[in-house]
mmCIF file of C-alpha atoms and ligand atoms in Angstrom:
data_model
loop_
_atom_site.group_PDB
_atom_site.id
_atom_site.type_symbol
_atom_site.label_atom_id
_atom_site.label_comp_id
_atom_site.label_asym_id
_atom_site.label_seq_id
_atom_site.Cartn_x
_atom_site.Cartn_y
_atom_site.Cartn_z
ATOM 1 C CA MET U 241 0.080 0.010 -0.051
ATOM 2 C CA GLY U 242 1.262 3.516 -0.929
ATOM 3 C CA ALA U 243 0.794 6.825 0.584
ATOM 4 C CA ILE U 244 -2.924 7.649 0.555
ATOM 5 C CA GLU U 245 -3.906 11.169 0.437
ATOM 6 C CA VAL U 246 -7.230 12.986 0.019
ATOM 7 C CA VAL U 247 -7.353 16.315 -1.950
ATOM 8 C CA LEU U 248 -10.001 18.794 -3.163
ATOM 9 C CA GLY U 249 -10.053 19.769 -6.738
ATOM 10 C CA ASP U 250 -10.390 19.116 -10.368
ATOM 11 C CA ILE U 251 -8.668 15.643 -11.235
ATOM 12 C CA THR U 252 -7.588 16.795 -14.650
ATOM 13 C CA ARG U 253 -5.317 19.208 -12.923
ATOM 14 C CA GLU U 254 -3.396 16.490 -10.808
ATOM 15 C CA ASN U 255 0.205 15.802 -11.623
ATOM 16 C CA VAL U 256 0.443 12.140 -11.371
ATOM 17 C CA ASP U 257 1.367 9.323 -13.568
ATOM 18 C CA ALA U 258 -2.032 7.910 -14.101
ATOM 19 C CA ILE U 259 -5.756 9.343 -13.755
ATOM 20 C CA VAL U 260 -8.673 7.147 -13.258
ATOM 21 C CA THR U 261 -11.850 8.046 -14.991
ATOM 22 C CA ALA U 262 -15.310 7.155 -13.965
ATOM 23 C CA ALA U 263 -16.202 5.844 -17.370
ATOM 24 C CA ASN U 264 -19.317 4.036 -19.019
ATOM 25 C CA GLU U 265 -19.090 0.746 -20.766
ATOM 26 C CA SER U 266 -18.510 2.489 -24.125
ATOM 27 C CA LEU U 267 -15.321 4.246 -23.157
ATOM 28 C CA LEU U 268 -16.337 7.003 -25.522
ATOM 29 C CA GLY U 269 -16.657 9.715 -22.840
ATOM 30 C CA GLY U 270 -19.634 10.818 -20.738
ATOM 31 C CA GLY U 271 -20.489 13.457 -18.186
ATOM 32 C CA GLY U 272 -19.130 14.456 -14.921
ATOM 33 C CA VAL U 273 -15.487 13.544 -14.205
ATOM 34 C CA ASP U 274 -15.318 11.509 -17.569
ATOM 35 C CA GLY U 275 -16.654 14.276 -19.524
ATOM 36 C CA ALA U 276 -13.784 16.403 -17.980
ATOM 37 C CA VAL U 277 -10.871 13.832 -18.531
ATOM 38 C CA HIS U 278 -12.099 13.447 -22.146
ATOM 39 C CA ARG U 279 -12.018 17.213 -22.805
ATOM 40 C CA ALA U 280 -8.727 17.498 -21.159
ATOM 41 C CA ALA U 281 -7.042 14.702 -22.951
ATOM 42 C CA GLY U 282 -8.443 15.392 -26.387
ATOM 43 C CA PRO U 283 -10.440 13.334 -29.077
ATOM 44 C CA ARG U 284 -7.878 10.658 -29.270
ATOM 45 C CA LEU U 285 -8.956 9.264 -25.806
ATOM 46 C CA ALA U 286 -12.317 8.468 -27.093
ATOM 47 C CA GLU U 287 -10.718 6.637 -30.200
ATOM 48 C CA ALA U 288 -8.441 4.601 -27.733
ATOM 49 C CA GLY U 289 -11.247 3.934 -25.571
ATOM 50 C CA ALA U 290 -13.503 2.711 -28.302
ATOM 51 C CA ALA U 291 -10.853 0.114 -29.400
ATOM 52 C CA LEU U 292 -11.021 -1.440 -25.943
ATOM 53 C CA ALA U 293 -14.887 -1.189 -25.322
ATOM 54 C CA PRO U 294 -16.992 -2.576 -24.082
ATOM 55 C CA CYS U 295 -15.534 -2.321 -20.423
ATOM 56 C CA LEU U 296 -17.993 -4.094 -17.770
ATOM 57 C CA PRO U 297 -18.568 -2.698 -14.278
ATOM 58 C CA GLY U 298 -15.763 -3.414 -12.011
ATOM 59 C CA ARG U 299 -13.117 -3.706 -14.598
ATOM 60 C CA ALA U 300 -10.324 -1.159 -15.728
ATOM 61 C CA VAL U 301 -8.348 -0.577 -18.728
ATOM 62 C CA ALA U 302 -5.720 2.014 -19.764
ATOM 63 C CA THR U 303 -5.119 4.112 -22.737
ATOM 64 C CA PRO U 304 -2.322 6.779 -23.240
ATOM 65 C CA ALA U 305 -3.378 10.257 -21.621
ATOM 66 C CA PHE U 306 -2.792 12.124 -24.718
ATOM 67 C CA ASP U 307 -3.155 15.813 -24.264
ATOM 68 C CA LEU U 308 -2.948 15.179 -20.413
ATOM 69 C CA ALA U 309 0.725 14.989 -20.414
ATOM 70 C CA PRO U 310 2.882 14.651 -18.386
ATOM 71 C CA VAL U 311 0.197 12.430 -17.112
ATOM 72 C CA ARG U 312 0.920 9.280 -18.995
ATOM 73 C CA TYR U 313 -2.080 7.190 -18.700
ATOM 74 C CA VAL U 314 -5.745 7.215 -18.079
ATOM 75 C CA ILE U 315 -7.260 4.441 -16.534
ATOM 76 C CA HIS U 316 -10.982 3.952 -17.474
ATOM 77 C CA THR U 317 -13.102 1.956 -14.888
ATOM 78 C CA VAL U 318 -16.799 1.433 -14.866
ATOM 79 C CA GLY U 319 -18.674 1.766 -11.491
ATOM 80 C CA PRO U 320 -21.777 0.209 -10.461
ATOM 81 C CA VAL U 321 -25.288 1.732 -11.167
ATOM 82 C CA TRP U 322 -26.652 2.210 -7.778
ATOM 83 C CA GLU U 323 -29.756 -0.285 -7.436
ATOM 84 C CA GLY U 324 -30.357 0.137 -3.687
ATOM 85 C CA GLY U 325 -27.235 -1.813 -2.496
ATOM 86 C CA ASP U 326 -28.404 -5.353 -2.539
ATOM 87 C CA HIS U 327 -27.308 -5.982 -6.155
ATOM 88 C CA GLY U 328 -23.465 -6.253 -5.124
ATOM 89 C CA GLU U 329 -22.608 -2.677 -5.796
ATOM 90 C CA ASP U 330 -20.188 -2.445 -3.003
ATOM 91 C CA GLU U 331 -18.213 -5.380 -4.622
ATOM 92 C CA VAL U 332 -18.274 -3.935 -8.105
ATOM 93 C CA LEU U 333 -17.065 -0.494 -6.708
ATOM 94 C CA ALA U 334 -14.194 -2.151 -4.672
ATOM 95 C CA ARG U 335 -13.175 -4.019 -7.876
ATOM 96 C CA CYS U 336 -13.061 -0.597 -9.562
ATOM 97 C CA TYR U 337 -10.357 0.574 -7.193
ATOM 98 C CA VAL U 338 -8.529 -2.754 -6.954
ATOM 99 C CA ASN U 339 -8.284 -3.332 -10.656
ATOM 100 C CA SER U 340 -7.254 0.040 -11.462
ATOM 101 C CA LEU U 341 -4.483 -0.305 -9.185
ATOM 102 C CA LEU U 342 -3.701 -3.679 -10.835
ATOM 103 C CA VAL U 343 -3.352 -1.976 -14.055
ATOM 104 C CA ALA U 344 -1.233 0.800 -12.760
ATOM 105 C CA GLU U 345 1.136 -1.632 -11.293
ATOM 106 C CA GLU U 346 1.372 -3.498 -14.405
ATOM 107 C CA LEU U 347 2.255 -0.277 -16.141
ATOM 108 C CA GLY U 348 4.969 0.846 -13.727
ATOM 109 C CA VAL U 349 2.920 3.740 -12.395
ATOM 110 C CA GLU U 350 4.183 5.488 -9.302
ATOM 111 C CA SER U 351 1.407 7.989 -8.702
ATOM 112 C CA ILE U 352 -2.274 7.760 -9.250
ATOM 113 C CA ALA U 353 -5.351 9.745 -8.808
ATOM 114 C CA PHE U 354 -8.774 8.608 -8.428
ATOM 115 C CA PRO U 355 -12.199 10.346 -8.473
ATOM 116 C CA ALA U 356 -15.044 9.390 -6.196
ATOM 117 C CA ILE U 357 -16.272 6.594 -8.541
ATOM 118 C CA ALA U 358 -20.074 5.965 -9.023
ATOM 119 C CA THR U 359 -20.932 8.810 -6.643
ATOM 120 C CA GLY U 360 -22.329 11.208 -9.239
ATOM 121 C CA VAL U 361 -24.938 10.183 -11.842
ATOM 122 C CA TYR U 362 -24.452 6.486 -10.942
ATOM 123 C CA GLY U 363 -25.947 7.332 -7.803
ATOM 124 C CA PHE U 364 -23.828 5.408 -5.043
ATOM 125 C CA PRO U 365 -24.456 6.950 -1.494
ATOM 126 C CA LEU U 366 -21.301 9.026 -0.801
ATOM 127 C CA ASP U 367 -20.577 7.747 2.696
ATOM 128 C CA ARG U 368 -20.890 3.926 1.576
ATOM 129 C CA ALA U 369 -18.831 4.877 -1.381
ATOM 130 C CA ALA U 370 -16.004 6.398 0.458
ATOM 131 C CA VAL U 371 -15.903 3.630 2.957
ATOM 132 C CA VAL U 372 -15.606 1.027 -0.004
ATOM 133 C CA ALA U 373 -12.814 3.352 -1.695
ATOM 134 C CA ALA U 374 -10.886 3.965 1.315
ATOM 135 C CA ASP U 375 -11.108 -0.061 2.376
ATOM 136 C CA ALA U 376 -10.105 -0.993 -1.181
ATOM 137 C CA VAL U 377 -7.156 1.088 -1.526
ATOM 138 C CA ARG U 378 -5.810 0.358 1.878
ATOM 139 C CA SER U 379 -6.207 -3.246 1.523
ATOM 140 C CA THR U 380 -4.660 -3.823 -1.785
ATOM 141 C CA PRO U 381 -0.836 -4.480 -1.847
ATOM 142 C CA SER U 382 0.346 -2.255 -4.443
ATOM 143 C CA THR U 383 3.716 -1.023 -5.712
ATOM 144 C CA VAL U 384 1.955 2.403 -6.575
ATOM 145 C CA GLY U 385 3.697 4.760 -4.109
ATOM 146 C CA GLU U 386 1.318 7.638 -3.905
ATOM 147 C CA ILE U 387 -2.525 7.222 -3.994
ATOM 148 C CA ARG U 388 -4.627 10.454 -4.484
ATOM 149 C CA LEU U 389 -8.431 10.319 -3.989
ATOM 150 C CA VAL U 390 -9.618 13.579 -5.522
ATOM 151 C CA ALA U 391 -12.856 15.005 -4.029
ATOM 152 C CA PHE U 392 -14.567 17.629 -6.450
ATOM 153 C CA ASP U 393 -16.480 19.085 -3.499
ATOM 154 C CA ARG U 394 -15.966 19.576 0.105
ATOM 155 C CA GLU U 395 -18.540 16.913 1.189
ATOM 156 C CA THR U 396 -16.778 14.424 -0.864
ATOM 157 C CA HIS U 397 -13.554 15.423 0.679
ATOM 158 C CA ASP U 398 -14.595 15.145 4.122
ATOM 159 C CA ALA U 399 -16.469 11.714 3.641
ATOM 160 C CA LEU U 400 -13.222 10.282 2.158
ATOM 161 C CA ARG U 401 -11.117 11.953 5.061
ATOM 162 C CA ASP U 402 -13.396 10.369 7.530
ATOM 163 C CA ALA U 403 -13.419 6.965 5.970
ATOM 164 C CA LEU U 404 -9.709 6.858 5.925
ATOM 165 C CA ALA U 405 -9.628 7.914 9.629
ATOM 166 C CA ARG U 406 -11.631 4.772 10.642
ATOM 167 C CA PRO U 407 -10.605 1.305 10.803
ATOM 168 C CA ILE U 408 -11.216 -0.741 7.958
ATOM 169 C CA GLY U 409 -15.035 -1.574 7.382
ATOM 170 C CA VAL U 410 -16.479 0.765 9.631
ATOM 171 C CA ARG U 411 -18.934 3.461 8.374
ATOM 172 C CA ARG U 412 -19.413 6.999 9.219
ATOM 173 C CA GLY U 413 -21.846 7.107 12.198
ATOM 174 C CA GLU U 414 -21.269 3.419 13.184
ATOM 175 C CA GLU U 415 -19.143 2.531 16.137
ATOM 176 C CA PRO U 416 -16.233 0.426 15.781
ATOM 177 C CA PRO U 417 -16.734 -2.933 17.555
ATOM 178 C CA VAL U 418 -15.920 -2.824 21.197
ATOM 179 C CA ASP U 419 -13.209 -4.913 22.523
ATOM 180 C CA ARG U 420 -14.935 -6.640 25.603
ATOM 181 C CA GLN U 421 -12.714 -7.850 28.532
ATOM 182 C CA PRO U 422 -13.782 -11.085 30.226
ATOM 183 C CA GLY U 423 -15.537 -10.519 33.501
HETATM 184 P P1 ADP F 43 -20.288 8.378 -11.964
HETATM 185 O O1 ADP F 43 -21.099 8.247 -13.340
HETATM 186 O O2 ADP F 43 -19.367 6.919 -11.884
HETATM 187 O O3 ADP F 43 -21.286 8.598 -10.774
HETATM 188 P P2 ADP F 43 -19.629 11.073 -12.376
HETATM 189 O O4 ADP F 43 -18.730 11.917 -12.988
HETATM 190 O O5 ADP F 43 -20.931 11.479 -12.326
HETATM 191 O O6 ADP F 43 -19.384 9.527 -12.145
HETATM 192 O O7 ADP F 43 -19.296 11.541 -10.521
HETATM 193 C C1 ADP F 43 -18.175 10.935 -9.851
HETATM 194 C C2 ADP F 43 -17.608 11.980 -8.972
HETATM 195 O O8 ADP F 43 -16.651 12.787 -9.832
HETATM 196 C C3 ADP F 43 -18.521 13.002 -8.282
HETATM 197 O O9 ADP F 43 -18.108 13.198 -6.908
HETATM 198 C C4 ADP F 43 -18.275 14.049 -9.048
HETATM 199 O O10 ADP F 43 -18.602 15.306 -8.349
HETATM 200 C C5 ADP F 43 -16.973 14.126 -9.407
HETATM 201 N N1 ADP F 43 -16.297 14.839 -10.570
HETATM 202 C C6 ADP F 43 -16.901 15.523 -11.385
HETATM 203 N N2 ADP F 43 -16.066 16.238 -12.286
HETATM 204 C C7 ADP F 43 -14.871 15.977 -11.717
HETATM 205 C C8 ADP F 43 -13.562 16.602 -12.097
HETATM 206 N N3 ADP F 43 -13.331 17.208 -12.954
HETATM 207 N N4 ADP F 43 -12.501 16.250 -11.022
HETATM 208 C C9 ADP F 43 -12.852 15.308 -10.128
HETATM 209 N N5 ADP F 43 -13.805 14.821 -9.654
HETATM 210 C C10 ADP F 43 -14.918 15.229 -10.586
#
C-alpha cells in the first residue's frame, strides 16, 4: 500500500502518472468527471477507448493520456449503477479501485489519482462509497507509491477523509466493535 492522500480539486489538474476516470461501458466519454477527462485529453482518448470497449462494471483498462501529458495514462473503470445496495454494488465498486491499481502496477505507475467513482450520476451513496474506496485502496498491496483520492466538492472530501480515519470496514456514524474484556 502506498501513501494515501485526500485532495480537493479537479482531477485533470493532478500531476500524477495515471488518472482514473469513472467511465461508462462504451469508453467514449460521458458526463461528470469522464467528460472533464475526455475534454482535457482530447479526441484521441475516445478513439483509444472505443478500441478497448466494452468495459464491464468493476473492470479497468488503460490508454495513453494524450493531451493530459505529463500524465502518462488514463485508467478507465466503470462503476456500478446504484440499485439499492443489494445488487453487489459494494463489490463492483471495490473492484474498480483494486483493478485500477493492478493495471497501474503493470504499467509501472508510481502515482495515481482517483475520483469518487459512482457517486455522481451512478447514484452510489457518498458515505458508503467513501468507505468502499478507503478500504479497497488500504487493503490492496500495491507498488504504486502515491495514491490520491480527488474530491470535487467539500462533502466528498470530508467523507473520504473520515473513511480513511476509521478502521477498515466501519462506516461513518457507526461505532467500531468494542473489545470486551472478560469479567
Ligand atoms: P459516475 O457516473 O461514476 O457516478 P460522475 O462523474 O457522475 O461519475 O461523478 C463521480 C464523482 O466525480 C462525483 O463526486 C463528481 O462530483 C466528481 N467529479 C466531477 N468532475 C470532476 C473533476 N473534474 N475532477 C474530479 N472529480 C470530478
